[in-house]
Amino acid sequence: MKKVIVINGSPRRNGNTLRMADSVVAGIQTVLSEVEVKWYDLYEFRYSGCRSCFACKAKDGGSYGRCVIGDDLSAVLDQIADADCLIVASPVYLMDVSGQTRSFAERLCFSLGSYEKGYRSLAKKNMPVVTVYTMNALPEMASYRAFDNIEYFLGHIFSLPRRLCALNTYQFQDYTKYVVETFSELEKAYWRDVHFKDDLQAAFDAGKDIAGQLHEG
């Protein structure tokens, strides 16, 4: 049975980010009848980013290629080590992934990225990776360079990620409760009604494609 790990880097449990990730999983499950899916909501865990202890680079002690920080993220990293597919989903804050997603990526990628010749990856397999980004920005304002950064390291460790974006997202359930002068709620609602269903479909189709890769593998 194939194992898929979903990392939800959003503090919201039922927001745009989770809906996009859920569509990827739904696409996978339409192709693979038997697949184990494990969801991890990063905001539910207590953990930090890399602490620069370099235990994952040490020659002796049995920690080479493994993050030794003992916190809530440890079990998640152990699960990823034996996974067949990784989905990393994050909202975009300040033109980058959320802080929890960034800290997760530090712990995952630095421990599995060696200082051996060619910076050899220490991952057990080159599994497919999907990155999901949801943001309030319009296409011309999207921070694609920030996505390139995290995907460079995920790609080096596992495989080049398949990128999915949902742009100009509908942020609030009730816009009348907030001071929002730079956006039009009507325009946001129109974009959501016209475009978000296409974003969800693209995520679903990506899941089907990934499932095909897993089935062939």
Tab-separated table of C-alpha atoms in Angstrom:
chain	number	residue	atom	x	y	z
A	1	MET	CA	0.000	0.000	0.000
A	2	LYS	CA	1.300	3.429	-0.950
A	3	LYS	CA	1.618	6.081	1.756
A	4	VAL	CA	0.874	9.758	1.130
A	5	ILE	CA	1.847	12.428	3.643
A	6	VAL	CA	-0.028	15.742	3.627
A	7	ILE	CA	1.513	18.713	5.430
A	8	ASN	CA	-0.992	21.480	6.147
A	9	GLY	CA	0.940	24.666	6.867
A	10	SER	CA	-2.179	26.748	7.445
A	11	PRO	CA	-3.667	27.637	10.841
A	12	ARG	CA	-7.109	27.126	9.344
A	13	ARG	CA	-8.555	23.639	9.418
A	14	ASN	CA	-11.170	24.242	6.698
A	15	GLY	CA	-9.745	27.047	4.586
A	16	ASN	CA	-8.599	27.404	0.998
A	17	THR	CA	-5.271	25.670	1.614
A	18	LEU	CA	-6.846	22.555	3.070
A	19	ARG	CA	-9.448	22.410	0.299
A	20	MET	CA	-6.709	22.473	-2.331
A	21	ALA	CA	-4.728	19.740	-0.581
A	22	ASP	CA	-7.889	17.686	-0.138
A	23	SER	CA	-8.527	17.891	-3.890
A	24	VAL	CA	-5.051	16.504	-4.586
A	25	VAL	CA	-5.758	13.606	-2.236
A	26	ALA	CA	-9.166	13.003	-3.841
A	27	GLY	CA	-7.478	12.768	-7.229
A	28	ILE	CA	-5.011	10.222	-5.894
A	29	GLN	CA	-7.766	8.136	-4.333
A	30	THR	CA	-9.745	7.932	-7.578
A	31	VAL	CA	-6.837	6.052	-9.156
A	32	LEU	CA	-5.415	4.117	-6.215
A	33	SER	CA	-8.001	2.039	-4.394
A	34	GLU	CA	-5.579	1.249	-1.598
A	35	VAL	CA	-3.614	4.221	-0.303
A	36	GLU	CA	-2.777	5.360	3.209
A	37	VAL	CA	-3.116	9.118	3.692
A	38	LYS	CA	-1.721	10.807	6.790
A	39	TRP	CA	-2.574	14.453	7.458
A	40	TYR	CA	-0.475	16.694	9.676
A	41	ASP	CA	-1.627	20.172	10.711
A	42	LEU	CA	1.574	22.007	11.592
A	43	TYR	CA	-0.179	24.594	13.751
A	44	GLU	CA	-1.275	21.813	16.085
A	45	PHE	CA	2.337	20.943	16.928
A	46	ARG	CA	4.939	22.525	19.174
A	47	TYR	CA	8.280	22.631	17.369
A	48	SER	CA	10.995	24.923	16.078
A	49	GLY	CA	13.040	25.317	12.952
A	50	CYS	CA	16.609	24.066	12.612
A	51	ARG	CA	18.719	24.775	15.723
A	52	SER	CA	22.064	24.418	13.953
A	53	CYS	CA	23.240	21.589	16.213
A	54	PHE	CA	24.680	19.740	13.178
A	55	ALA	CA	23.892	16.330	14.683
A	56	CYS	CA	22.515	15.352	11.263
A	57	LYS	CA	25.995	15.938	9.803
A	58	ALA	CA	28.007	14.192	12.546
A	59	LYS	CA	30.273	11.280	11.608
A	60	ASP	CA	29.619	9.321	14.778
A	61	GLY	CA	26.600	8.767	16.990
A	62	GLY	CA	24.036	7.304	14.603
A	63	SER	CA	22.274	10.581	13.831
A	64	TYR	CA	23.693	11.138	10.338
A	65	GLY	CA	20.953	12.284	7.981
A	66	ARG	CA	18.399	12.522	10.773
A	67	CYS	CA	17.092	15.478	12.762
A	68	VAL	CA	17.560	14.728	16.461
A	69	ILE	CA	15.474	17.548	17.923
A	70	GLY	CA	12.938	15.860	20.162
A	71	ASP	CA	9.651	17.682	19.671
A	72	ASP	CA	6.264	17.210	18.008
A	73	LEU	CA	7.749	17.329	14.511
A	74	SER	CA	10.017	14.314	15.053
A	75	ALA	CA	7.309	11.729	14.382
A	76	VAL	CA	6.227	13.596	11.249
A	77	LEU	CA	9.753	13.516	9.832
A	78	ASP	CA	9.936	9.786	10.591
A	79	GLN	CA	6.708	9.203	8.663
A	80	ILE	CA	7.990	11.168	5.667
A	81	ALA	CA	11.124	9.033	5.555
A	82	ASP	CA	9.029	6.007	4.557
A	83	ALA	CA	6.393	7.798	2.462
A	84	ASP	CA	5.717	7.403	-1.260
A	85	CYS	CA	4.388	10.919	-1.885
A	86	LEU	CA	4.630	14.239	-0.056
A	87	ILE	CA	2.112	17.089	-0.323
A	88	VAL	CA	3.168	20.389	1.252
A	89	ALA	CA	0.402	22.998	1.401
A	90	SER	CA	0.790	26.516	2.747
A	91	PRO	CA	-0.901	29.884	2.648
A	92	VAL	CA	1.306	32.766	1.567
A	93	TYR	CA	2.155	35.258	4.318
A	94	LEU	CA	4.364	38.289	3.607
A	95	MET	CA	5.103	36.874	0.138
A	96	ASP	CA	6.412	33.556	1.488
A	97	VAL	CA	5.157	30.311	2.978
A	98	SER	CA	3.888	30.395	6.551
A	99	GLY	CA	6.430	30.379	9.365
A	100	GLN	CA	5.429	26.867	10.411
A	101	THR	CA	5.938	25.609	6.863
A	102	ARG	CA	9.339	27.256	6.664
A	103	SER	CA	10.457	25.721	9.970
A	104	PHE	CA	9.214	22.329	8.808
A	105	ALA	CA	11.182	22.656	5.563
A	106	GLU	CA	14.352	23.592	7.442
A	107	ARG	CA	14.163	20.489	9.594
A	108	LEU	CA	13.296	18.184	6.709
A	109	CYS	CA	15.653	19.445	4.027
A	110	PHE	CA	18.740	20.284	6.055
A	111	SER	CA	18.892	16.877	7.731
A	112	LEU	CA	18.474	15.025	4.415
A	113	GLY	CA	20.770	17.274	2.403
A	114	SER	CA	24.331	16.103	2.956
A	115	TYR	CA	27.657	17.895	2.687
A	116	GLU	CA	29.001	14.964	0.718
A	117	LYS	CA	30.361	15.543	-2.769
A	118	GLY	CA	27.558	16.901	-4.932
A	119	TYR	CA	25.428	17.519	-1.817
A	120	ARG	CA	24.027	13.997	-2.125
A	121	SER	CA	20.456	13.540	-0.936
A	122	LEU	CA	20.075	11.141	1.973
A	123	ALA	CA	16.386	10.461	1.313
A	124	LYS	CA	15.425	6.811	0.931
A	125	LYS	CA	13.614	7.411	-2.365
A	126	ASN	CA	12.944	10.045	-5.012
A	127	MET	CA	9.249	10.304	-4.280
A	128	PRO	CA	6.879	12.729	-6.041
A	129	VAL	CA	6.203	16.014	-4.262
A	130	VAL	CA	3.281	18.415	-4.673
A	131	THR	CA	3.426	21.991	-3.386
A	132	VAL	CA	0.214	23.940	-2.846
A	133	TYR	CA	0.094	27.697	-2.300
A	134	THR	CA	-2.964	29.815	-1.577
A	135	MET	CA	-2.723	33.592	-1.522
A	136	ASN	CA	-4.650	36.818	-1.484
A	137	ALA	CA	-2.503	38.211	-4.311
A	138	LEU	CA	-3.442	38.652	-7.939
A	139	PRO	CA	-1.315	36.786	-10.525
A	140	GLU	CA	0.919	39.795	-11.215
A	141	MET	CA	1.678	40.137	-7.486
A	142	ALA	CA	2.375	36.478	-6.691
A	143	SER	CA	5.709	35.733	-4.990
A	144	TYR	CA	6.906	32.963	-7.270
A	145	ARG	CA	10.568	33.452	-6.333
A	146	ALA	CA	9.787	32.473	-2.755
A	147	PHE	CA	8.192	29.287	-4.046
A	148	ASP	CA	11.260	28.587	-6.177
A	149	ASN	CA	13.376	28.648	-3.030
A	150	ILE	CA	11.555	25.999	-1.017
A	151	GLU	CA	10.967	23.892	-4.134
A	152	TYR	CA	14.669	23.934	-4.967
A	153	PHE	CA	15.459	22.164	-1.715
A	154	LEU	CA	12.491	19.789	-1.825
A	155	GLY	CA	13.448	18.974	-5.404
A	156	HIS	CA	17.041	18.283	-4.459
A	157	ILE	CA	16.006	15.957	-1.636
A	158	PHE	CA	13.146	14.100	-3.355
A	159	SER	CA	12.051	15.241	-6.840
A	160	LEU	CA	11.033	18.481	-8.535
A	161	PRO	CA	7.684	19.445	-6.971
A	162	ARG	CA	4.502	19.868	-8.929
A	163	ARG	CA	3.305	23.390	-8.116
A	164	LEU	CA	-0.341	24.336	-7.588
A	165	CYS	CA	-1.508	27.869	-6.832
A	166	ALA	CA	-4.815	29.404	-5.851
A	167	LEU	CA	-4.676	33.161	-6.365
A	168	ASN	CA	-6.788	36.102	-5.208
A	169	THR	CA	-8.455	33.962	-2.573
A	170	TYR	CA	-11.585	34.904	-0.658
A	171	GLN	CA	-10.158	35.638	2.794
A	172	PHE	CA	-13.089	36.260	5.128
A	173	GLN	CA	-16.452	34.639	5.604
A	174	ASP	CA	-17.917	38.084	6.294
A	175	TYR	CA	-16.042	41.061	4.862
A	176	THR	CA	-18.264	43.538	6.740
A	177	LYS	CA	-16.503	42.651	10.007
A	178	TYR	CA	-13.060	43.826	8.854
A	179	VAL	CA	-11.370	46.994	7.630
A	180	VAL	CA	-10.647	46.137	4.001
A	181	GLU	CA	-10.288	49.124	1.709
A	182	THR	CA	-7.776	47.760	-0.807
A	183	PHE	CA	-9.936	44.867	-2.016
A	184	SER	CA	-13.440	44.651	-3.363
A	185	GLU	CA	-15.485	41.908	-1.727
A	186	LEU	CA	-17.629	41.658	-4.845
A	187	GLU	CA	-14.562	41.206	-7.059
A	188	LYS	CA	-13.178	38.630	-4.629
A	189	ALA	CA	-16.451	36.717	-4.670
A	190	TYR	CA	-16.553	36.813	-8.461
A	191	TRP	CA	-12.979	35.511	-8.724
A	192	ARG	CA	-13.771	32.740	-6.256
A	193	ASP	CA	-16.889	31.693	-8.133
A	194	VAL	CA	-15.156	31.760	-11.536
A	195	HIS	CA	-11.605	30.624	-10.795
A	196	PHE	CA	-11.401	28.684	-7.528
A	197	LYS	CA	-13.299	25.714	-8.901
A	198	ASP	CA	-10.690	25.553	-11.676
A	199	ASP	CA	-7.926	25.624	-9.053
A	200	LEU	CA	-9.574	22.735	-7.226
A	201	GLN	CA	-9.921	20.825	-10.493
A	202	ALA	CA	-6.248	21.402	-11.295
A	203	ALA	CA	-5.372	20.022	-7.862
A	204	PHE	CA	-7.608	16.995	-8.444
A	205	ASP	CA	-6.015	16.348	-11.849
A	206	ALA	CA	-2.542	16.663	-10.338
A	207	GLY	CA	-3.504	14.032	-7.783
A	208	LYS	CA	-4.577	11.671	-10.552
A	209	ASP	CA	-1.269	12.204	-12.336
A	210	ILE	CA	0.694	11.554	-9.160
A	211	ALA	CA	-1.335	8.398	-8.525
A	212	GLY	CA	-0.385	7.194	-11.987
A	213	GLN	CA	3.275	7.631	-11.106
A	214	LEU	CA	2.799	5.761	-7.841
A	215	HIS	CA	0.942	2.943	-9.580
A	216	GLU	CA	3.700	2.539	-12.152
A	217	GLY	CA	6.325	2.632	-9.434
